[in-house]
PDB file of C-alpha atoms and ligand atoms in Angstrom:
ATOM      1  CA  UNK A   1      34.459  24.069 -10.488  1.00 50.00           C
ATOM      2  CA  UNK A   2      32.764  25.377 -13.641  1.00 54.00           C
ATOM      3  CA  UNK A   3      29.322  26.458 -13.303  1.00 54.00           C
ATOM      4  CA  UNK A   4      26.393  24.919 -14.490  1.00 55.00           C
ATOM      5  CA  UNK A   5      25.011  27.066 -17.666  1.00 57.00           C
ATOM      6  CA  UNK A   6      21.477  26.728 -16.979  1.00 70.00           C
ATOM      7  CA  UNK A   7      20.445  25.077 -13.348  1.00 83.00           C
ATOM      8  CA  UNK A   8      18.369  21.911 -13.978  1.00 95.00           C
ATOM      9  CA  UNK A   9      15.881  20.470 -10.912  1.00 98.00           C
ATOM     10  CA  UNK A  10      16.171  16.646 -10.236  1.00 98.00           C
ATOM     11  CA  UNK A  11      12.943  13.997 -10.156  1.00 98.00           C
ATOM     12  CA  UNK A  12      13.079  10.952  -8.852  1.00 98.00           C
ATOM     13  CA  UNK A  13      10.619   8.244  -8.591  1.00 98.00           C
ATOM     14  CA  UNK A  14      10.179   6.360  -4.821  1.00 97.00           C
ATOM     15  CA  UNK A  15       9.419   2.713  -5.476  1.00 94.00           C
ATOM     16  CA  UNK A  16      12.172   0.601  -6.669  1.00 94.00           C
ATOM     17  CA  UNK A  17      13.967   3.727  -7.710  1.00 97.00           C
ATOM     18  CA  UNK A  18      15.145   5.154  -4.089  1.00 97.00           C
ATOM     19  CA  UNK A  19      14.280   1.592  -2.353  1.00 96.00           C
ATOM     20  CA  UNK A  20      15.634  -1.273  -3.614  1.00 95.00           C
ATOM     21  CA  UNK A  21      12.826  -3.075  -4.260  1.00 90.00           C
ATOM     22  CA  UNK A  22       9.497  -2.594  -5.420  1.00 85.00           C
ATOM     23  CA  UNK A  23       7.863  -1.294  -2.496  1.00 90.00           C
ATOM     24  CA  UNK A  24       4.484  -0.177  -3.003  1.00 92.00           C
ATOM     25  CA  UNK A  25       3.393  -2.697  -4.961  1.00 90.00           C
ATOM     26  CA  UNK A  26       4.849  -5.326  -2.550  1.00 92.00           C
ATOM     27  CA  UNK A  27       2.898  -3.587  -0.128  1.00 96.00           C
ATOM     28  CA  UNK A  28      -0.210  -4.186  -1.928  1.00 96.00           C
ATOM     29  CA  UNK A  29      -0.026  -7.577  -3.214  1.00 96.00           C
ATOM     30  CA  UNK A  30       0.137  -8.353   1.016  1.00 96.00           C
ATOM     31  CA  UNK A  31      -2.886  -6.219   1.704  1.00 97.00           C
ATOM     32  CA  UNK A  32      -4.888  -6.973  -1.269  1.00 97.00           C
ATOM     33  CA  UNK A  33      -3.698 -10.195  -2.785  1.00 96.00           C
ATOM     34  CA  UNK A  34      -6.894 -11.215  -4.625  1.00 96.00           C
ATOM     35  CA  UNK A  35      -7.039  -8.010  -6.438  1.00 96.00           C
ATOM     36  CA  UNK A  36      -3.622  -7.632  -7.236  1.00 96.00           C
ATOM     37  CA  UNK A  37      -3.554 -10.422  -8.625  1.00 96.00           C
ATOM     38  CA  UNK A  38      -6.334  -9.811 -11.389  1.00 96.00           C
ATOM     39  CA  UNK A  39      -5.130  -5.831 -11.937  1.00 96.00           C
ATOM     40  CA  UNK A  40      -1.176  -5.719 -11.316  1.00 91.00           C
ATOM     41  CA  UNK A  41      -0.869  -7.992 -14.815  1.00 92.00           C
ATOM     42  CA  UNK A  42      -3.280  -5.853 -16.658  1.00 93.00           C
ATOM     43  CA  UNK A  43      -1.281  -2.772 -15.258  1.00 88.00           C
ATOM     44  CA  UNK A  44       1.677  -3.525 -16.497  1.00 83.00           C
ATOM     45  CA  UNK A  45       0.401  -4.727 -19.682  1.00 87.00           C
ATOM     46  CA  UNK A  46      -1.636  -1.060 -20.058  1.00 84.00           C
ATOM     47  CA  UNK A  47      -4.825  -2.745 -20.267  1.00 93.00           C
ATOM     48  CA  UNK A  48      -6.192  -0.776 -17.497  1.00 95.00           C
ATOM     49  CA  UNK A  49      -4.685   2.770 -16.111  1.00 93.00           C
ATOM     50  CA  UNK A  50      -2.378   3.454 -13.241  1.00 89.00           C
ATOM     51  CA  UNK A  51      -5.563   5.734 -12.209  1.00 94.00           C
ATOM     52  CA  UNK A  52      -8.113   3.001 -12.253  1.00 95.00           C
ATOM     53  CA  UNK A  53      -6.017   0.036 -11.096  1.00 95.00           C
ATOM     54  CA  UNK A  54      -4.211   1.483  -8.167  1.00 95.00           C
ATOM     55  CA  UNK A  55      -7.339   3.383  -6.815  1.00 97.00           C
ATOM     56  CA  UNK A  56      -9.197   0.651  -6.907  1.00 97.00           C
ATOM     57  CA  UNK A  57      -6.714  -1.821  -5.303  1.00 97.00           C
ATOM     58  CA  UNK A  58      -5.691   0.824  -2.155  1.00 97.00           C
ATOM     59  CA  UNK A  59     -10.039   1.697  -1.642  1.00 97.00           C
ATOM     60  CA  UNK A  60     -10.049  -2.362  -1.087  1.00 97.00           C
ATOM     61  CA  UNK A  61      -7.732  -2.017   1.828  1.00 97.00           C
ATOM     62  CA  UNK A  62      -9.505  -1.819   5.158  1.00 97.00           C
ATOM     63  CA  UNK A  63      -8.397   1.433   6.956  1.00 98.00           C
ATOM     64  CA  UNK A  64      -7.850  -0.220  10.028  1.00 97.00           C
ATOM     65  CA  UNK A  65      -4.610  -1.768   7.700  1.00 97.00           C
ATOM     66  CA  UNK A  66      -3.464   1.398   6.794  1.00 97.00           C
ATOM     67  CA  UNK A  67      -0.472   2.114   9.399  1.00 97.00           C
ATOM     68  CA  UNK A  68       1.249  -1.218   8.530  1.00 97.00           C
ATOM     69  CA  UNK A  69       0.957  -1.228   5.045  1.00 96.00           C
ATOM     70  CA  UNK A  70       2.638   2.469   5.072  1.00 96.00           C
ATOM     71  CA  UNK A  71       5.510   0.648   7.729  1.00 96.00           C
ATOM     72  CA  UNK A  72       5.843  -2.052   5.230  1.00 95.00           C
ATOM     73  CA  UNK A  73       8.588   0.211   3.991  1.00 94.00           C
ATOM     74  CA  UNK A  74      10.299   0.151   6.984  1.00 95.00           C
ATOM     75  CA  UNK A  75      12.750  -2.687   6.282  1.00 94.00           C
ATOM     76  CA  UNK A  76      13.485  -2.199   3.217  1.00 94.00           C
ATOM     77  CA  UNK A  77      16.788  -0.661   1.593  1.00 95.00           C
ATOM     78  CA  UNK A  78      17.219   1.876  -0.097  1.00 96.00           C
ATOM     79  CA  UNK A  79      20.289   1.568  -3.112  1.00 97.00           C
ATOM     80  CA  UNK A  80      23.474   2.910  -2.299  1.00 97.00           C
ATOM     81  CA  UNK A  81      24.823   6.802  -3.036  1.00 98.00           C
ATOM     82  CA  UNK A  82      21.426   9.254  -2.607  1.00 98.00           C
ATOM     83  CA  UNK A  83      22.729  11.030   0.435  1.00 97.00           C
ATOM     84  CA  UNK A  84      26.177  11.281  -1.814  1.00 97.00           C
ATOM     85  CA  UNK A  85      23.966  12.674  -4.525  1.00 98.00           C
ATOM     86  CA  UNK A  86      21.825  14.816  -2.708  1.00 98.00           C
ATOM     87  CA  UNK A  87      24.906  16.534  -1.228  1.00 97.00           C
ATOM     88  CA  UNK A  88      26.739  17.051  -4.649  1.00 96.00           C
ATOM     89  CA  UNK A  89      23.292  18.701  -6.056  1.00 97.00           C
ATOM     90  CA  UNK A  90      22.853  21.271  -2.886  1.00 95.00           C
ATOM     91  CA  UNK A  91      26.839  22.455  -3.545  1.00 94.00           C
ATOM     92  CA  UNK A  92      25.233  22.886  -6.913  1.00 93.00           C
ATOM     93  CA  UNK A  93      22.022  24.592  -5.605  1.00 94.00           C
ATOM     94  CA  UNK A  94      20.250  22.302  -7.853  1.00 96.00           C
ATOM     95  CA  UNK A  95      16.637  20.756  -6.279  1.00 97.00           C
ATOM     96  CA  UNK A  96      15.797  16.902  -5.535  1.00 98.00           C
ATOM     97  CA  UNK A  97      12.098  16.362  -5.678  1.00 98.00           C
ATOM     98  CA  UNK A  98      10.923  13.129  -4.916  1.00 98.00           C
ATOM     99  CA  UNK A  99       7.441  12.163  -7.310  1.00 98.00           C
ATOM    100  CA  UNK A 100       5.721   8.763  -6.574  1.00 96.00           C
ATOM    101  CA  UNK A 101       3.148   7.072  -7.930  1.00 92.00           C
ATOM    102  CA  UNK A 102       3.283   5.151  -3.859  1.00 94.00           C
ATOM    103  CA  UNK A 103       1.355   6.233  -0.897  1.00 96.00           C
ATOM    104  CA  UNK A 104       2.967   9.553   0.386  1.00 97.00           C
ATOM    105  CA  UNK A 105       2.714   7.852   4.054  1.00 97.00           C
ATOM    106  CA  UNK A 106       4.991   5.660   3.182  1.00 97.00           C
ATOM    107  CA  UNK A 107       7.529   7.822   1.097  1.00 97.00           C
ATOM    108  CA  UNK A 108       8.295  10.308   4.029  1.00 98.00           C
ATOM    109  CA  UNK A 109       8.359   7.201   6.800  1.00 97.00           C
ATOM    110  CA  UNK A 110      11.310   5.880   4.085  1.00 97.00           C
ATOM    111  CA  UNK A 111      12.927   9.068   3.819  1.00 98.00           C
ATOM    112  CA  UNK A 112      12.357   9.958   7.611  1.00 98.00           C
ATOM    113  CA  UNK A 113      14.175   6.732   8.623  1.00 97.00           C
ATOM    114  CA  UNK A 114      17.303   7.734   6.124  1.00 97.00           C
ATOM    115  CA  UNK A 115      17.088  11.105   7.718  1.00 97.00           C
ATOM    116  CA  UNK A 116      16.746  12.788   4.025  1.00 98.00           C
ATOM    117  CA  UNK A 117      13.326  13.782   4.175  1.00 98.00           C
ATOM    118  CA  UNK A 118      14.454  17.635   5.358  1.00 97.00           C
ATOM    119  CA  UNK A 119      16.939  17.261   2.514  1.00 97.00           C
ATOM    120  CA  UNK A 120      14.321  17.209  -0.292  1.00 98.00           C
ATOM    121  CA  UNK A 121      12.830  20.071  -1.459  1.00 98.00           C
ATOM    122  CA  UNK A 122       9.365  18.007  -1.948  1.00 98.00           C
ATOM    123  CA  UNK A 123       7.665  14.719  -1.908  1.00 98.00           C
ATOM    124  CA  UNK A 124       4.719  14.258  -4.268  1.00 98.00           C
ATOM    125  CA  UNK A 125       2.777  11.347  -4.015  1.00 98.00           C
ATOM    126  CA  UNK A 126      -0.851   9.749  -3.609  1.00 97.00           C
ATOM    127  CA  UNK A 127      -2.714  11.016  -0.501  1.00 98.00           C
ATOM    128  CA  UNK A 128      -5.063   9.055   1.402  1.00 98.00           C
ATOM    129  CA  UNK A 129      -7.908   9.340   3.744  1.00 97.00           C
ATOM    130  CA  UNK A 130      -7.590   5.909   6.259  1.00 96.00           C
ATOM    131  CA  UNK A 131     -10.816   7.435   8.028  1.00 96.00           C
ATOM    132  CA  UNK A 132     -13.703   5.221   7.132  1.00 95.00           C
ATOM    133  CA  UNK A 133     -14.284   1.821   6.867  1.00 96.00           C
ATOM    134  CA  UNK A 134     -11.967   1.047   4.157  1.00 96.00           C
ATOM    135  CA  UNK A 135      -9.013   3.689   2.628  1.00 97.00           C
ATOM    136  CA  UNK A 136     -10.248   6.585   0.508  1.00 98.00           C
ATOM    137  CA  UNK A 137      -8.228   7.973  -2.616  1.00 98.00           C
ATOM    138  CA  UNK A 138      -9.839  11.283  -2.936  1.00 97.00           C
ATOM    139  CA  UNK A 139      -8.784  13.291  -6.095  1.00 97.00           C
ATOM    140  CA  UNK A 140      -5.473  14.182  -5.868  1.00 98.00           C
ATOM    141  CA  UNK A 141      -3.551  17.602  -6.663  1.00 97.00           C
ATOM    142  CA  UNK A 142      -1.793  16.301  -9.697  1.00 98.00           C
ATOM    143  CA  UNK A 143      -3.867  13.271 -11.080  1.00 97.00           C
ATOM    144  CA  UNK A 144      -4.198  12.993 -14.199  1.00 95.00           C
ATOM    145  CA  UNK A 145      -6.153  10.828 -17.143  1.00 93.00           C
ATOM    146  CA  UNK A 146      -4.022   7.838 -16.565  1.00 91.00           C
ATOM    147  CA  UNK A 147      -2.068   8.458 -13.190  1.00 91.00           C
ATOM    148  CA  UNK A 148      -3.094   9.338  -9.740  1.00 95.00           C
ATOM    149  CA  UNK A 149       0.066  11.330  -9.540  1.00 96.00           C
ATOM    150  CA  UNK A 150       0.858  12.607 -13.031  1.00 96.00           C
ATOM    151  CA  UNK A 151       4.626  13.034 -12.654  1.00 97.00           C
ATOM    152  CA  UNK A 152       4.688  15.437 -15.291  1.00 97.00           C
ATOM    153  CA  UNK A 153       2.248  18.013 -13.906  1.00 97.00           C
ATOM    154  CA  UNK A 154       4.336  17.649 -10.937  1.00 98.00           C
ATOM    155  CA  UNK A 155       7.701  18.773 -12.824  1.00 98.00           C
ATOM    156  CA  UNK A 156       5.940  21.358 -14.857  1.00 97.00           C
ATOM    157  CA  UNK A 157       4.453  22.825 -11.102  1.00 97.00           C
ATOM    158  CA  UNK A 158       8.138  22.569 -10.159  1.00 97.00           C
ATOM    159  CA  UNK A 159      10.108  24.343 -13.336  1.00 95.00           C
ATOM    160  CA  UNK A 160      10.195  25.177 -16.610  1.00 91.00           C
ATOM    161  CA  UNK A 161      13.782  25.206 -16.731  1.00 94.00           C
ATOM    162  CA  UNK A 162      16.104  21.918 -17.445  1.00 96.00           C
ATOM    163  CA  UNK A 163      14.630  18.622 -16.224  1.00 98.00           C
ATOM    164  CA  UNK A 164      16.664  15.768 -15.369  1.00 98.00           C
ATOM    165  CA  UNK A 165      14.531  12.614 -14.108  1.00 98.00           C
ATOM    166  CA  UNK A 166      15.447   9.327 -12.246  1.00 98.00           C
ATOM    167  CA  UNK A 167      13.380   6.229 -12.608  1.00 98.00           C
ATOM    168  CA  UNK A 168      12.779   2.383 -13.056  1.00 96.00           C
ATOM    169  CA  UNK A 169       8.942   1.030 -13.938  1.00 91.00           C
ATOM    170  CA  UNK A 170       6.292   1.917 -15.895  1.00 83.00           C
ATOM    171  CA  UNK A 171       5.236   4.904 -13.723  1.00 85.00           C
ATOM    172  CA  UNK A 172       8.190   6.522 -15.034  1.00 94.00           C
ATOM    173  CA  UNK A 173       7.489   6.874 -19.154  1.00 92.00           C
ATOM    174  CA  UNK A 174       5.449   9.573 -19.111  1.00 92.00           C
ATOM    175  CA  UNK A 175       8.064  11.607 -17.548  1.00 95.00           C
ATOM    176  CA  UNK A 176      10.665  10.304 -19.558  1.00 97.00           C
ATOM    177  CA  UNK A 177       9.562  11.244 -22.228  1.00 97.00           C
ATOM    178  CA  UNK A 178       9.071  14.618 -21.012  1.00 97.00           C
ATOM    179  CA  UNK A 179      12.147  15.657 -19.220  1.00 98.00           C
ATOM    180  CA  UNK A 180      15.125  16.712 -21.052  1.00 97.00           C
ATOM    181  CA  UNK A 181      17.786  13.741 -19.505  1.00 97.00           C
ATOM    182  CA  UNK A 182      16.113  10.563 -17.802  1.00 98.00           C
ATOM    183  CA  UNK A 183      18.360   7.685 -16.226  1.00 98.00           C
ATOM    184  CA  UNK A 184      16.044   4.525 -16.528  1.00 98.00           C
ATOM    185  CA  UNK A 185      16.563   1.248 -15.152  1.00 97.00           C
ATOM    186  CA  UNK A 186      15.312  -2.226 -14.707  1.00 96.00           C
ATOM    187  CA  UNK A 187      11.656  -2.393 -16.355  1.00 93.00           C
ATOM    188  CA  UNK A 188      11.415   1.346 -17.581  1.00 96.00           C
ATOM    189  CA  UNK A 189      14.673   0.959 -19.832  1.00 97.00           C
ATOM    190  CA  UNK A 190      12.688  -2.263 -21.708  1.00 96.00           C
ATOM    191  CA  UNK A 191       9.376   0.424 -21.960  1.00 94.00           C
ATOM    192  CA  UNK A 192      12.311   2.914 -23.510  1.00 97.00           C
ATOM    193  CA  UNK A 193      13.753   0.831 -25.673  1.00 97.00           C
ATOM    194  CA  UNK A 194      10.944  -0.307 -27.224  1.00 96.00           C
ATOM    195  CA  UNK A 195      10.048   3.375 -28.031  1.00 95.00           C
ATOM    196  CA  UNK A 196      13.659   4.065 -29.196  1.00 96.00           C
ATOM    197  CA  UNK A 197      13.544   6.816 -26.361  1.00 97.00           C
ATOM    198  CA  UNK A 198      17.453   7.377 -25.645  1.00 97.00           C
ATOM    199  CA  UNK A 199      18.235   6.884 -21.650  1.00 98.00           C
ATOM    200  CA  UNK A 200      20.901   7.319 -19.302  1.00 97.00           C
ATOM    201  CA  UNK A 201      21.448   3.639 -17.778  1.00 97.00           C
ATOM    202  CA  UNK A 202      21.699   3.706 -13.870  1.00 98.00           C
ATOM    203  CA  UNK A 203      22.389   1.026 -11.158  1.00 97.00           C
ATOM    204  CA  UNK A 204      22.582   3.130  -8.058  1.00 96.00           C
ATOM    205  CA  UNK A 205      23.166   6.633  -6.954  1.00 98.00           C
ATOM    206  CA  UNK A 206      26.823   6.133  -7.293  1.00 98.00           C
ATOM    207  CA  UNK A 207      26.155   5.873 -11.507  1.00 97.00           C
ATOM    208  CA  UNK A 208      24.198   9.207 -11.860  1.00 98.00           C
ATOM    209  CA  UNK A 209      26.541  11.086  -9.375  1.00 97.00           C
ATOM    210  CA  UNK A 210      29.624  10.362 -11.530  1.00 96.00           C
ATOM    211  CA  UNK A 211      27.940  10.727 -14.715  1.00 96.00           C
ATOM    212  CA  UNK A 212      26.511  14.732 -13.508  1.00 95.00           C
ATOM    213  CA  UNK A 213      30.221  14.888 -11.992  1.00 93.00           C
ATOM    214  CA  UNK A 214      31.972  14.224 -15.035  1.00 92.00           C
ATOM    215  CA  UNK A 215      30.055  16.777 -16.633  1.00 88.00           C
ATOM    216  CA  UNK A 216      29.733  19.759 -14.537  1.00 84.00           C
ATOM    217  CA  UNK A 217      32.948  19.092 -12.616  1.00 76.00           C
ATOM    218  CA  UNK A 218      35.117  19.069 -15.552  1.00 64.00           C
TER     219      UNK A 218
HETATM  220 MG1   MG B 301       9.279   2.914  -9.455  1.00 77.38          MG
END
């Protein structure tokens, strides 16, 4: 085994990135259809910010909702190869934080269930208050001017070492474009490409374990 030169730390997005399926925002097109419906499109357009858009659509959710739209993750899979992964990085001593732009409730119930949340070495994501009336978003330790979790702020708390990054949507391109390596699928490799931002392509786990294989086993 040849050593790796300098140690990079590992960030991976939640929602459609470990599951295999959009999650969270599945999750809130059932609990707040109406509004989903008017923001998700201008969200993904960036007409309005992650910040605005997603606080707004999770205070509209009556807190008496709030444990089963956090189980809504419950039967839904997660793509193939992390525990794989996860393994090959400890041998390498090299950290797996999980950063999402989801409901942290629901991240850790996901990785709970898979038994790999004591595997992680931290889960970032938005925190919520379900104690009034309806769900509260109060500021959050990493938000930023256009995210609730700014996944960058997150990797720069982490390291300022090597940065490899794992994602899929549009909660991803900050980071991309701020990490050293990023594997991108699905939506985030359009976002990418129209930037002419080089990415790794992924599928599953199984993809980035060979490709990090390949080059520190060899
Ligand atoms: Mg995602």
């Amino acid at each position: 085994m040849t050593q790796v030169a300098t140690k990079p730390t590992v960030f991976c997005d939640f929602d459609g990135t470990i599951t295999a399926v959009e999650t969270f925002a599945g999750m809130m097109k059932t609990f707040a259809p109406q509004l989903c419906a008017e923001l998700l499109p201008q969200l993904y357009e960036k007409k309005i910010t992650l910040r605005e858009g997603v606080r707004q659509i999770l205070e509209s959710i009556p807190s008496s909702q709030y444990e089963a739209a956090i189980a809504f993750g419950d039967d839904k899979p997660i793509r193939p190869g992390l525990p794989e992964l996860i393994d090959f990085l400890d041998h390498h001593n090299i950290p797996f934080h999980v950063v999402s732009g989801g409901l942290k409730g629901m991240v850790e119930r996901v990785l709970q269930r898979e038994n790999l949340l004591q595997r992680v070495a931290s889960v970032t994501a938005i925190e919520v208050d379900p104690r009034q009336d309806k769900i509260i978003v109060p500021p959050q330790r990493f938000e930023g001017d256009t995210e609730l979790v700014a996944k960058v702020k997150v990797i720069q708390h982490h390291t300022d070492g090597e940065t490899i990054a794992i994602g899929d949507s549009l909660t991803d391109v900050n980071m991309a474009f701020y990490v050293d390596r990023i594997f991108a699928r699905d939506r985030l490799v359009k976002y990418l490409e129209t930037e002419n931002k080089p990415y790794l392509p992924w599928n599953d786990f199984r993809d980035i374990h060979h490709t990090l294989q390949q080059q520190w086993d060899t």
